[in-house]
PDB file of C-alpha atoms in Angstrom:
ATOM      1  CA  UNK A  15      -4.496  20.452  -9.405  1.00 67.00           C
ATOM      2  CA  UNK A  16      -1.698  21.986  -7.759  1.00 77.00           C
ATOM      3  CA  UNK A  17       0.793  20.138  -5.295  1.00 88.00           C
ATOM      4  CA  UNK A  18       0.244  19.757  -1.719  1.00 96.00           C
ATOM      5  CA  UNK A  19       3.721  21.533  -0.032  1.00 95.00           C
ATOM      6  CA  UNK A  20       4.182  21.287   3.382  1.00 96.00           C
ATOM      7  CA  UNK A  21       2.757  21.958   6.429  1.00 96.00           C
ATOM      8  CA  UNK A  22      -0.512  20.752   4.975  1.00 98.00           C
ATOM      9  CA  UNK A  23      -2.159  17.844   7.015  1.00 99.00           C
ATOM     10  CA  UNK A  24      -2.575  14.546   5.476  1.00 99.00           C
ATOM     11  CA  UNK A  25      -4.105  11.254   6.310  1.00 99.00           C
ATOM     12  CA  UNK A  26      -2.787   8.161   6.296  1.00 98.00           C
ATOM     13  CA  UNK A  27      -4.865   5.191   6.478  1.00 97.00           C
ATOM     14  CA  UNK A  28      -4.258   2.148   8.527  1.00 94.00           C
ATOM     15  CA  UNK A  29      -1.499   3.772   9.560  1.00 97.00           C
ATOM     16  CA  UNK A  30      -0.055   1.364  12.010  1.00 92.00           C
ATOM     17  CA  UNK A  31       0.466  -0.924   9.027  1.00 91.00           C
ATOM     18  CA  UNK A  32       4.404  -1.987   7.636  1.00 93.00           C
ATOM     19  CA  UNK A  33       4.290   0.452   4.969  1.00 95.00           C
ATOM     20  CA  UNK A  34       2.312   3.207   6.773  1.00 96.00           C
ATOM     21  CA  UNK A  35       4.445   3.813   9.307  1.00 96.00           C
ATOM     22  CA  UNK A  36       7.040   4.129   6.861  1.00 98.00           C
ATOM     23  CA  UNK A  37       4.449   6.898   5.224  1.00 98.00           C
ATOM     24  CA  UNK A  38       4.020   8.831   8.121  1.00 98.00           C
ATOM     25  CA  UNK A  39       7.326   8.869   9.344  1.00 98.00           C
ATOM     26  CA  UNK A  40       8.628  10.471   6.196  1.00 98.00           C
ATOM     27  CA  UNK A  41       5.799  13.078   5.690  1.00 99.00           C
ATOM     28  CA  UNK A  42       6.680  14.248   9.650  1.00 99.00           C
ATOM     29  CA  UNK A  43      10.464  14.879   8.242  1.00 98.00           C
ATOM     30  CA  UNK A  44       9.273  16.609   5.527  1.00 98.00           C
ATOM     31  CA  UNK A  45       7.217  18.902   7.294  1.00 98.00           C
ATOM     32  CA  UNK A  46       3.964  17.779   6.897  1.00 99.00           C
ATOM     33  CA  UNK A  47       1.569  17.140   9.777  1.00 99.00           C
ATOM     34  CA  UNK A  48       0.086  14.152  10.026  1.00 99.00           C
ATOM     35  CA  UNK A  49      -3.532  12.440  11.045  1.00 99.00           C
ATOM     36  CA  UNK A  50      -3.338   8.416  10.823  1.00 98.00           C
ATOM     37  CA  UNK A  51      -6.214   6.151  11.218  1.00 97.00           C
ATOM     38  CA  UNK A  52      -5.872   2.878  13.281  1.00 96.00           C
ATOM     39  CA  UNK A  53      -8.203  -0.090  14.565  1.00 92.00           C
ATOM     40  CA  UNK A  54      -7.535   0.750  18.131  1.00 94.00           C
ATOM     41  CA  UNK A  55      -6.505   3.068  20.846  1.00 96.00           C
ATOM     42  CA  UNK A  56      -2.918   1.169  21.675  1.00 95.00           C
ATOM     43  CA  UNK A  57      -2.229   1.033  17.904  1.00 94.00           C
ATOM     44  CA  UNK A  58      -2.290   4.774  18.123  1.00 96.00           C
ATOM     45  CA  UNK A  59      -0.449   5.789  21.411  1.00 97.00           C
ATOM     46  CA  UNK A  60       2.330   3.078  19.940  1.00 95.00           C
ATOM     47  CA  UNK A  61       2.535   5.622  17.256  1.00 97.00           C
ATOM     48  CA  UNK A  62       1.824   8.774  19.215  1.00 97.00           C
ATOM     49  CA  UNK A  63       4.905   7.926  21.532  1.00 97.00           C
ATOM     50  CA  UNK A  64       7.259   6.921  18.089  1.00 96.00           C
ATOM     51  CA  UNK A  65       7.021  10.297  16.356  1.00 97.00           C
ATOM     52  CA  UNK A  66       6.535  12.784  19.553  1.00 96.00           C
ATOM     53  CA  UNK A  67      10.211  13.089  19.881  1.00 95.00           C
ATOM     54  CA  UNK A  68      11.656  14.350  16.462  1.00 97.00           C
ATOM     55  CA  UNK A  69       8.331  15.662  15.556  1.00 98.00           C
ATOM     56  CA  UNK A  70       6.248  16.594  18.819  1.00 98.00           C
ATOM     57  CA  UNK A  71       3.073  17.695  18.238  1.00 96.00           C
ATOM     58  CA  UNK A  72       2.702  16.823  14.791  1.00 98.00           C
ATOM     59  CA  UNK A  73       1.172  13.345  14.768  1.00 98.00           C
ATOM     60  CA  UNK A  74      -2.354  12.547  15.579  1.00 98.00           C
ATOM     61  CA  UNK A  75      -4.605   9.373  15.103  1.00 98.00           C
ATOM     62  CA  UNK A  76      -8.374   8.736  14.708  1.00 98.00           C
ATOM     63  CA  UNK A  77     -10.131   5.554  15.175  1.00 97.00           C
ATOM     64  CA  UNK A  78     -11.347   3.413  12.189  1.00 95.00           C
ATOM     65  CA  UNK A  79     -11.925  -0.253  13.427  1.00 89.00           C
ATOM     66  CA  UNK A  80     -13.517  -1.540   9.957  1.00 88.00           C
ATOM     67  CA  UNK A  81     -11.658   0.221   6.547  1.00 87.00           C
ATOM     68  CA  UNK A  82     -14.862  -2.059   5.264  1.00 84.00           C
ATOM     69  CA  UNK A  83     -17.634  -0.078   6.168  1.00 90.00           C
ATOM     70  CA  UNK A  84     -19.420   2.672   3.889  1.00 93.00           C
ATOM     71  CA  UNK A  85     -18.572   5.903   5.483  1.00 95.00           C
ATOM     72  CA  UNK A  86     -15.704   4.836   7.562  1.00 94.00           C
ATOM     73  CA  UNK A  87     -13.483   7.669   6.735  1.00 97.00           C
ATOM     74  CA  UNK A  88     -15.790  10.244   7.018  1.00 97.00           C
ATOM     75  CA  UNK A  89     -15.022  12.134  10.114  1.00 97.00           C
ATOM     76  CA  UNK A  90     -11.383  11.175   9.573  1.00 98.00           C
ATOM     77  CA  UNK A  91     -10.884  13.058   5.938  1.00 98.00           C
ATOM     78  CA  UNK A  92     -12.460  16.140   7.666  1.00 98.00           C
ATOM     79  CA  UNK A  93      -9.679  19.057   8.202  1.00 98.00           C
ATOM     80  CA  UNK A  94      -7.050  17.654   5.963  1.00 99.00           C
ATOM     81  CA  UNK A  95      -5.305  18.650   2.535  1.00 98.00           C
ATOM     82  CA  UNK A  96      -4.251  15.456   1.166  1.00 99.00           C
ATOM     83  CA  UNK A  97      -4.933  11.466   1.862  1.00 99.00           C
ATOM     84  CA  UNK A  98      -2.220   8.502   1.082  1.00 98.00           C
ATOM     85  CA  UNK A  99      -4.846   5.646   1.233  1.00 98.00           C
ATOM     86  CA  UNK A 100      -2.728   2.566   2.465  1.00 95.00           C
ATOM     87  CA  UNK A 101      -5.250   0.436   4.334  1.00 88.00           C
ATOM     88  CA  UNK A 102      -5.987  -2.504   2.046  1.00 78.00           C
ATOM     89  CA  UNK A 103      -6.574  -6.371   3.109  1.00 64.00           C
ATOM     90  CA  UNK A 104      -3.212  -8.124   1.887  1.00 58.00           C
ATOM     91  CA  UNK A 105      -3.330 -11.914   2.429  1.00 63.00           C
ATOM     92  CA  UNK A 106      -3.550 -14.958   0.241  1.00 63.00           C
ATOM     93  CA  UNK A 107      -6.746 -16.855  -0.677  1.00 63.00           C
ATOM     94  CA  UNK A 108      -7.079 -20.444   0.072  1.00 74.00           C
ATOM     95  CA  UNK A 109      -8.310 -23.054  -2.886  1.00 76.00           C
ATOM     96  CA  UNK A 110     -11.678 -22.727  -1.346  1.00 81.00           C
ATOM     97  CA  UNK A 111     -12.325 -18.835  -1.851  1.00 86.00           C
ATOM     98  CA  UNK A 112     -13.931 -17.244  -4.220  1.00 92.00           C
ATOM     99  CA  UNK A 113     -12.242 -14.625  -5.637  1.00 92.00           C
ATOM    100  CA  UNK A 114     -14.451 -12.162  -4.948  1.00 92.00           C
ATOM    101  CA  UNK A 115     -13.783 -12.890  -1.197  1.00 89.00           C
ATOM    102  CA  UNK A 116     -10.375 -10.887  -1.800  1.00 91.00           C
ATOM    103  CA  UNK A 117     -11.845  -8.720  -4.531  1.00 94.00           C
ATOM    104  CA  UNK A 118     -14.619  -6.855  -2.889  1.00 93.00           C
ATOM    105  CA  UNK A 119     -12.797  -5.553   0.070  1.00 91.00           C
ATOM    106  CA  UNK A 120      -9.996  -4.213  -2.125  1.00 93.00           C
ATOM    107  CA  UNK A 121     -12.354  -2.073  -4.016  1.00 95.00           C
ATOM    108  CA  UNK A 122     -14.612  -1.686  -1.924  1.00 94.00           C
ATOM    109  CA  UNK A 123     -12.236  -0.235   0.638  1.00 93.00           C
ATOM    110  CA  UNK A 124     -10.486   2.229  -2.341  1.00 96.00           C
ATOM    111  CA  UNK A 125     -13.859   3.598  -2.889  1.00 96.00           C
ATOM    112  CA  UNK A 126     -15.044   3.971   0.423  1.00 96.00           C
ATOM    113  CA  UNK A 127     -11.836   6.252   1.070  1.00 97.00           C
ATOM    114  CA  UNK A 128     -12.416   7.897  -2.764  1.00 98.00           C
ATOM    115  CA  UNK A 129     -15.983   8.783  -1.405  1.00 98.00           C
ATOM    116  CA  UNK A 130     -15.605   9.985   1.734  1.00 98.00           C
ATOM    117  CA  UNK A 131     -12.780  12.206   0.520  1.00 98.00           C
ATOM    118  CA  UNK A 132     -14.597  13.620  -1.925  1.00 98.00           C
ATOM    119  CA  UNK A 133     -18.046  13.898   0.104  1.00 98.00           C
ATOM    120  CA  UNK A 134     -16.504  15.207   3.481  1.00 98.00           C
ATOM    121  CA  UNK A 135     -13.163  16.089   2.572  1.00 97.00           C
ATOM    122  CA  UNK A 136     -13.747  19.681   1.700  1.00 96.00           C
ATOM    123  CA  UNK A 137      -9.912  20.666   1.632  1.00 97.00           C
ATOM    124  CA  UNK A 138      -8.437  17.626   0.217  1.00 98.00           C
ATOM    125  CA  UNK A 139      -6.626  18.557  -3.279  1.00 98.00           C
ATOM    126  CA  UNK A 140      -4.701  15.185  -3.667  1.00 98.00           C
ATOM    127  CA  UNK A 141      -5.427  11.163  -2.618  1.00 99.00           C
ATOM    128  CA  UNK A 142      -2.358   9.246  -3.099  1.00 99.00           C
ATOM    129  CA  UNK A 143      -3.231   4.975  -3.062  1.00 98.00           C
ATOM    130  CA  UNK A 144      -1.114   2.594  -2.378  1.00 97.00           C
ATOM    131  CA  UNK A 145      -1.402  -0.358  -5.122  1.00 97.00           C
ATOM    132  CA  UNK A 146       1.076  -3.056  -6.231  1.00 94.00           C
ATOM    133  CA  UNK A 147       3.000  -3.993  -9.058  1.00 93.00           C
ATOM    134  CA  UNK A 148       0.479  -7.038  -9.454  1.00 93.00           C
ATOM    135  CA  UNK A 149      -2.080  -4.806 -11.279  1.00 96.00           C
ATOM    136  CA  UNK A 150       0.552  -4.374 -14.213  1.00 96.00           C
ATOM    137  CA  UNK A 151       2.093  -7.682 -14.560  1.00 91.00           C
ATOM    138  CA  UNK A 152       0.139  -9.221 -16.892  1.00 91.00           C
ATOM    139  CA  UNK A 153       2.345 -11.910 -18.615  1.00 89.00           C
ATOM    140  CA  UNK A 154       4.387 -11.715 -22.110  1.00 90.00           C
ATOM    141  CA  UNK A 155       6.262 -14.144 -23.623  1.00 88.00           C
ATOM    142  CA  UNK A 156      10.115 -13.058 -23.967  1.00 86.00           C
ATOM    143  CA  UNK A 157      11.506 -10.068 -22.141  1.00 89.00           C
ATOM    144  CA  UNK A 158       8.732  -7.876 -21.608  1.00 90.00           C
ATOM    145  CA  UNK A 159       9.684  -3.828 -20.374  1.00 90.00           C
ATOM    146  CA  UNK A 160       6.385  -2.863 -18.205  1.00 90.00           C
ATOM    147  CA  UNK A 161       5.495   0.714 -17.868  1.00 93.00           C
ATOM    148  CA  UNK A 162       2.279   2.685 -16.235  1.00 95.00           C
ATOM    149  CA  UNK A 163       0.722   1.817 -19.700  1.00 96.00           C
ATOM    150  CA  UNK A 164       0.509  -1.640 -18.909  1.00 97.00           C
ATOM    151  CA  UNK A 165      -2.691  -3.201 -16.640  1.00 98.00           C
ATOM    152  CA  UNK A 166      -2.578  -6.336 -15.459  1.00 98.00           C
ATOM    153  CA  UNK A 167      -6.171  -7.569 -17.149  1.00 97.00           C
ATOM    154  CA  UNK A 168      -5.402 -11.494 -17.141  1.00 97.00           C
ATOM    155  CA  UNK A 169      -5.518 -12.357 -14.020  1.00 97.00           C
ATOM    156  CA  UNK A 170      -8.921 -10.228 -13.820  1.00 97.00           C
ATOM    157  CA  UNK A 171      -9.982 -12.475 -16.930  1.00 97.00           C
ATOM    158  CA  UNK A 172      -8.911 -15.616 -14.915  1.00 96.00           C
ATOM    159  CA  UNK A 173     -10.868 -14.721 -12.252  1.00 96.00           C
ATOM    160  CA  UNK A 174     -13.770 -14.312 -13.652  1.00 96.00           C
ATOM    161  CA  UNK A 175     -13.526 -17.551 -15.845  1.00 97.00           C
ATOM    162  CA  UNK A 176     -12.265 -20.233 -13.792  1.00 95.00           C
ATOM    163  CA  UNK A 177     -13.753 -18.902 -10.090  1.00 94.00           C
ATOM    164  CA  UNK A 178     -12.420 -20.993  -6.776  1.00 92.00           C
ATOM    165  CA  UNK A 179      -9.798 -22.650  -9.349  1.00 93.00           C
ATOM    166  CA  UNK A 180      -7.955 -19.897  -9.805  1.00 94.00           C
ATOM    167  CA  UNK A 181      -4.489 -19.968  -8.371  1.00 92.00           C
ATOM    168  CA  UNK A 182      -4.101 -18.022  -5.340  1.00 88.00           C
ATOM    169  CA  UNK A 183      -1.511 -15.494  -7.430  1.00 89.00           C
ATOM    170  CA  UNK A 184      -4.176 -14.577  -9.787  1.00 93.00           C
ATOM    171  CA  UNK A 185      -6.681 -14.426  -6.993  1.00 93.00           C
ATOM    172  CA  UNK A 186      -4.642 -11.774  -5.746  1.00 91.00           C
ATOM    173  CA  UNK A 187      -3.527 -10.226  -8.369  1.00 93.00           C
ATOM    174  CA  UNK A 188      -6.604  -9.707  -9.916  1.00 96.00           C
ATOM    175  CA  UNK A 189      -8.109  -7.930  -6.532  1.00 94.00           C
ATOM    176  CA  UNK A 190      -5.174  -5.777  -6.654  1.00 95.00           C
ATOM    177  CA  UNK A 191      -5.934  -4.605 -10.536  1.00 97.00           C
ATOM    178  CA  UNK A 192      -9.299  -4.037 -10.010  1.00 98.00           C
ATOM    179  CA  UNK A 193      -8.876  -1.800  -6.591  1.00 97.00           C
ATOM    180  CA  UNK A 194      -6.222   0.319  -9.194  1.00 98.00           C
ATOM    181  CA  UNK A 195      -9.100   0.322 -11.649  1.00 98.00           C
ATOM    182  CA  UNK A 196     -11.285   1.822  -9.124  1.00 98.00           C
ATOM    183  CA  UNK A 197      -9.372   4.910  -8.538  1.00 98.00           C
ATOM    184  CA  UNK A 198      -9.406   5.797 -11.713  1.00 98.00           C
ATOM    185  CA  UNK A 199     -13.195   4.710 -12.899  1.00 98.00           C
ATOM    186  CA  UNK A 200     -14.097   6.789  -9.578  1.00 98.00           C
ATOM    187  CA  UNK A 201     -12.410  10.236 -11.132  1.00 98.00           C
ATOM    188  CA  UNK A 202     -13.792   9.946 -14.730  1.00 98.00           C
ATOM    189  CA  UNK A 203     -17.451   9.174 -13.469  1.00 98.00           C
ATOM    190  CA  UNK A 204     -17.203  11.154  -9.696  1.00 98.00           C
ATOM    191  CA  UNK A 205     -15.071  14.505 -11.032  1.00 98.00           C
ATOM    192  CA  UNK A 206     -14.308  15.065  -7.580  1.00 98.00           C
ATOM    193  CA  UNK A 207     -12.418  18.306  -6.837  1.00 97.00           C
ATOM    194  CA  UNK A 208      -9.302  16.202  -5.917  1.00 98.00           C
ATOM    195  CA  UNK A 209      -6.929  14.662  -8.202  1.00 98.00           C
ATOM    196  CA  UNK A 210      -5.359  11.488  -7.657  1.00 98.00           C
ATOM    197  CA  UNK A 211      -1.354   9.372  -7.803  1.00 98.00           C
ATOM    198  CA  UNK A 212      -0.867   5.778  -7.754  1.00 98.00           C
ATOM    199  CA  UNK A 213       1.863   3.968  -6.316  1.00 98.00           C
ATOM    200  CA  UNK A 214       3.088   0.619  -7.658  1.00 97.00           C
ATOM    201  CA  UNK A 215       5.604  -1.040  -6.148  1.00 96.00           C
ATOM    202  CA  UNK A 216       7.190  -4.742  -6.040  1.00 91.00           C
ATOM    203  CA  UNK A 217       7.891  -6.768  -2.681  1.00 86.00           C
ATOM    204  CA  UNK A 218       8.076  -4.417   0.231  1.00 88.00           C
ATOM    205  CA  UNK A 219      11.200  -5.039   2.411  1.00 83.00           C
ATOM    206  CA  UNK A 220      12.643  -3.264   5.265  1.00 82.00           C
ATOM    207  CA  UNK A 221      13.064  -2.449   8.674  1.00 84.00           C
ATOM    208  CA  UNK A 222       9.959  -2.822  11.172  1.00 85.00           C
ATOM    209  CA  UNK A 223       8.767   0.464  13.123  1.00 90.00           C
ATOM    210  CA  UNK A 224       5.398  -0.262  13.642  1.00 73.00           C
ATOM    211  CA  UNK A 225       4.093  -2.022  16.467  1.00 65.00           C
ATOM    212  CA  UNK A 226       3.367  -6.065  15.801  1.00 71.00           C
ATOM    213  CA  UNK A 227       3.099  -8.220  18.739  1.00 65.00           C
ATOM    214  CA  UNK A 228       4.138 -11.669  17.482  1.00 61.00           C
ATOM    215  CA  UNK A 229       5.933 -13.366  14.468  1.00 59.00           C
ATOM    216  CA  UNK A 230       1.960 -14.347  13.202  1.00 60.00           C
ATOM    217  CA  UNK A 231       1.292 -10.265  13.019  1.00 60.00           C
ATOM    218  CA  UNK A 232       4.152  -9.450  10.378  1.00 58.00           C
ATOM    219  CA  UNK A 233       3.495  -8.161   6.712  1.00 61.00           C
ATOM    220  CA  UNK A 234       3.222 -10.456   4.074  1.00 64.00           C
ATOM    221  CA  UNK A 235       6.710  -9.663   2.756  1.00 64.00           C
ATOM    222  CA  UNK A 236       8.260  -9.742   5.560  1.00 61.00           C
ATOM    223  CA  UNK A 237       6.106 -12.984   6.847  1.00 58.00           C
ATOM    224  CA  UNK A 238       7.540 -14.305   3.906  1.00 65.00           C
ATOM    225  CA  UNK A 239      11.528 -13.305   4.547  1.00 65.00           C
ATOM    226  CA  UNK A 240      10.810 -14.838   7.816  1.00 53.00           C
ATOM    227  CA  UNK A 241       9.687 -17.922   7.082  1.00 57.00           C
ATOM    228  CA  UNK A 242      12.451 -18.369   4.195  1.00 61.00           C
ATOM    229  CA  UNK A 243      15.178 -17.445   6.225  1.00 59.00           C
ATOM    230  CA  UNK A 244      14.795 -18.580  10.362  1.00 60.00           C
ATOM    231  CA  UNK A 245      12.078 -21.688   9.200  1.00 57.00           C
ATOM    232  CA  UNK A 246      14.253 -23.259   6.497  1.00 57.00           C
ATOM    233  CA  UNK A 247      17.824 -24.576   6.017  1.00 57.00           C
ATOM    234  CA  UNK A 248      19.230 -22.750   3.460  1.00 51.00           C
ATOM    235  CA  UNK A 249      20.728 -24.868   1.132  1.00 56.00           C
ATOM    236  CA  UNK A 250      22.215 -23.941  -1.956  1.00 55.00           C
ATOM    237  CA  UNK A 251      18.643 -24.438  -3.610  1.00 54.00           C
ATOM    238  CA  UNK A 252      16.927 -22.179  -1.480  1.00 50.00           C
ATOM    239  CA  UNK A 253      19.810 -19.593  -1.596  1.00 49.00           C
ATOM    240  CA  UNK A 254      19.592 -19.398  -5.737  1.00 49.00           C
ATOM    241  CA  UNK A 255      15.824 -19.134  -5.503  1.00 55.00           C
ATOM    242  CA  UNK A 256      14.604 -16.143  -7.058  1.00 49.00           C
ATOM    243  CA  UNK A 257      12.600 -13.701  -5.366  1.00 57.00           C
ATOM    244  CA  UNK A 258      11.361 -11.408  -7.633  1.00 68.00           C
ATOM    245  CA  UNK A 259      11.183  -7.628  -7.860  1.00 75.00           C
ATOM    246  CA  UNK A 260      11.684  -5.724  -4.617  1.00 75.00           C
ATOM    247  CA  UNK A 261      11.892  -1.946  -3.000  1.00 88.00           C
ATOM    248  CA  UNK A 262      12.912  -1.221   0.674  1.00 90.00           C
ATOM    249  CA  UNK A 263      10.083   0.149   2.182  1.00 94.00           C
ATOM    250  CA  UNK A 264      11.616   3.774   3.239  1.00 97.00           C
ATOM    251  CA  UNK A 265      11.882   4.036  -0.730  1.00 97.00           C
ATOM    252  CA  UNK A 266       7.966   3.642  -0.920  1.00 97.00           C
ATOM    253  CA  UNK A 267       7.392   6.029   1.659  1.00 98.00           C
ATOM    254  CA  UNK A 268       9.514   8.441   0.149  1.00 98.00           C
ATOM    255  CA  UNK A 269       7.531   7.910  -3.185  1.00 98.00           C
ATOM    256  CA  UNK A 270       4.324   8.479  -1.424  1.00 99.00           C
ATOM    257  CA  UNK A 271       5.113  12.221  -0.002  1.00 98.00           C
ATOM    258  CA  UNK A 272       6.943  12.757  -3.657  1.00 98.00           C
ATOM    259  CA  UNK A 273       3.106  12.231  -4.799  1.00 98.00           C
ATOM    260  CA  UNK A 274       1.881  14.522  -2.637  1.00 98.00           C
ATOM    261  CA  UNK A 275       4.676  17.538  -2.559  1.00 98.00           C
ATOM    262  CA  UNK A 276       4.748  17.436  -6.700  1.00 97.00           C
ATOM    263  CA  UNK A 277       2.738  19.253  -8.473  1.00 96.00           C
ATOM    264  CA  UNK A 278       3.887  17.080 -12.083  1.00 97.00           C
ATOM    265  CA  UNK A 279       3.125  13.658 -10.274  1.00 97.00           C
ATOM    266  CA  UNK A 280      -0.937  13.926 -10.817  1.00 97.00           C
ATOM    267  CA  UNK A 281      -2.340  11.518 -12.400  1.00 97.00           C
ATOM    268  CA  UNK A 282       0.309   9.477 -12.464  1.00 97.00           C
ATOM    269  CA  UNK A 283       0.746   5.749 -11.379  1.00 98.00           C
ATOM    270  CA  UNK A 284       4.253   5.465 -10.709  1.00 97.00           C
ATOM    271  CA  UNK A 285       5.988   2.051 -11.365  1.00 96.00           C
ATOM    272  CA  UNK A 286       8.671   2.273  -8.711  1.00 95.00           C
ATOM    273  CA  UNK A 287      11.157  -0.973  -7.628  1.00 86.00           C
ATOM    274  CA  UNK A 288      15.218  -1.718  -6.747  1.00 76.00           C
ATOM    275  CA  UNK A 289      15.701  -4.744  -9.478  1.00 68.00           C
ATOM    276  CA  UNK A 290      15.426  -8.421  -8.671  1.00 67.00           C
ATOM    277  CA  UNK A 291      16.820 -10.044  -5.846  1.00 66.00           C
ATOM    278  CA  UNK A 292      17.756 -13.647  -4.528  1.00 60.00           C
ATOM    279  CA  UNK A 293      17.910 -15.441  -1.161  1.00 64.00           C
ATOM    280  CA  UNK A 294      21.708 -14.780  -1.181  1.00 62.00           C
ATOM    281  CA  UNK A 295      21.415 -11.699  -2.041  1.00 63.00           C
ATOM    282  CA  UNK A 296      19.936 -11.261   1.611  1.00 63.00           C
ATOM    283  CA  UNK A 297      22.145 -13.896   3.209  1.00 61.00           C
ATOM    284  CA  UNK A 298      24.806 -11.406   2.182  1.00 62.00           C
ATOM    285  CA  UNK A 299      23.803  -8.547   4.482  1.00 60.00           C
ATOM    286  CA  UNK A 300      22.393 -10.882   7.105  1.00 59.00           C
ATOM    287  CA  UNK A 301      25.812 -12.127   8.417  1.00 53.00           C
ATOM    288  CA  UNK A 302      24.680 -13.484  11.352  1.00 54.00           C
ATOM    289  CA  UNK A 303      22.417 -16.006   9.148  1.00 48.00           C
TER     290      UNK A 303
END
């Protein structure tokens, strides 16, 4: 399938999300024009109002209040070239949930987009999705190199075995691996006259465009940062901590329109990240803390 250049139109679900607007923004700069879905009408004149004055005209949101429901992109994949599927439900499980609590709306939500691209999306040629470095990690012993090879099939198998007792990591891990699974399951059995690019990333850090109206409404990441940094003292064992894998998020963005705009990306999932990094690695450019 060939690439999708600019000034195609592409969607971008959940659009007022962390990484989204990130998505969106860098599409506009590139030439693209954009269509976003959001849950509601101020989500999407927040938006309208960001972009309208570097990129006027350009930017335009539909309404999707529930990512959940069969059919809910339907009108929304109508008209455009290309989709970068963000939306997805990222929180932790408590001890008490199933996994499945966290596992059906991931794939359910992947498919929903999948099918309604490939149903009512007459023009689309490309769907980029948004997954995580959590559907690769599955553990070694020793240094381990991971590559797009790699799946991340134990927590899946933990999942399934042990039920509510699985640790809140695997919980979400495994919802993540199976959403990835989807995309691909959905192009062997579907054919649909798209092709597809997945994006796997780390810990998403970065600045904040979109529009959040407390501290309680932040990204994960970022809720994380947050709490690590203003909500604790930071000692020297908090400070050595380590962190894991990260990305800023204007790198993911930029990885998402590279998925689009290049032709030799499909059928890729890219494994993208910055390295590790530690609380003082952050305390470093955060002076002021």
């Amino acid at each position: 399938m060939p690439a999708v250049p600019p000034p195609a139109k592409v969607l971008v679900t959940g659009a007022s999300g962390f990484l989204a607007a990130h998505v969106v923004k860098a599409l506009l700069a590139r030439g693209y024009t954009v269509r976003g879905t959001v849950r509601s009408h101020a989500k999407g004149e927040y938006l309208a109002k960001l972009f309208e004055k570097d990129y006027p005209g350009a930017f335009e949101f539909v309404i999707v209040r529930d990512i959940a429901q069969p059919g809910a992109f339907d009108e929304a994949v109508i008209g455009v070239d290309a989709v970068a599927h963000t939306a997805s439900p990222v929180e932790w499980a408590s001890p008490e949930d199933p996994p499945e609590k966290l596992i059906k709306p991931a794939v359910e939500g992947t498919l929903f987009a999948l099918r309604s691209a490939a149903t009512r999306g007459t023009n689309v040629k490309r769907v980029v999705v948004t997954a995580s470095y959590a559907s690769i990690l599955e553990p070694h012993d020793g240094p381990y190199e991971y590559s797009e090879e790699d799946w991340n099939d134990f927590s899946v198998k933990e999942a399934e075995t042990r039920g509510k007792a699985t640790t809140a990591v695997h919980k979400y891990r495994a919802s993540k691996t199976l959403a990835e699974r989807a995309v691909w399951n959905f192009l062997t059995t579907d054919k649909p006259a798209f092709d597809a690019v997945t994006i796997n990333p780390p810990f998403i850090y970065g600045p904040i465009i979109h529009d959040i109206g407390s501290i309680e409404q932040l990204n994960l990441s970022t809720m994380q940062l947050w709490q690590q940094f203003v909500r604790t003292d930071l000692t020297p064992e908090v400070t050595s901590t380590y962190l894991g894998n990260h990305i800023d998020v204007r790198d993911v963005a930029e990885a998402h329109v590279d998925a689009i705009a290049r032709e030799d990306l499909a059928g890729r999932r890219l494994v993208i990240g910055c390295g590790p990094i530690a609380p003082q690695d952050i305390c470093e450019f955060s002076p002021s803390r």
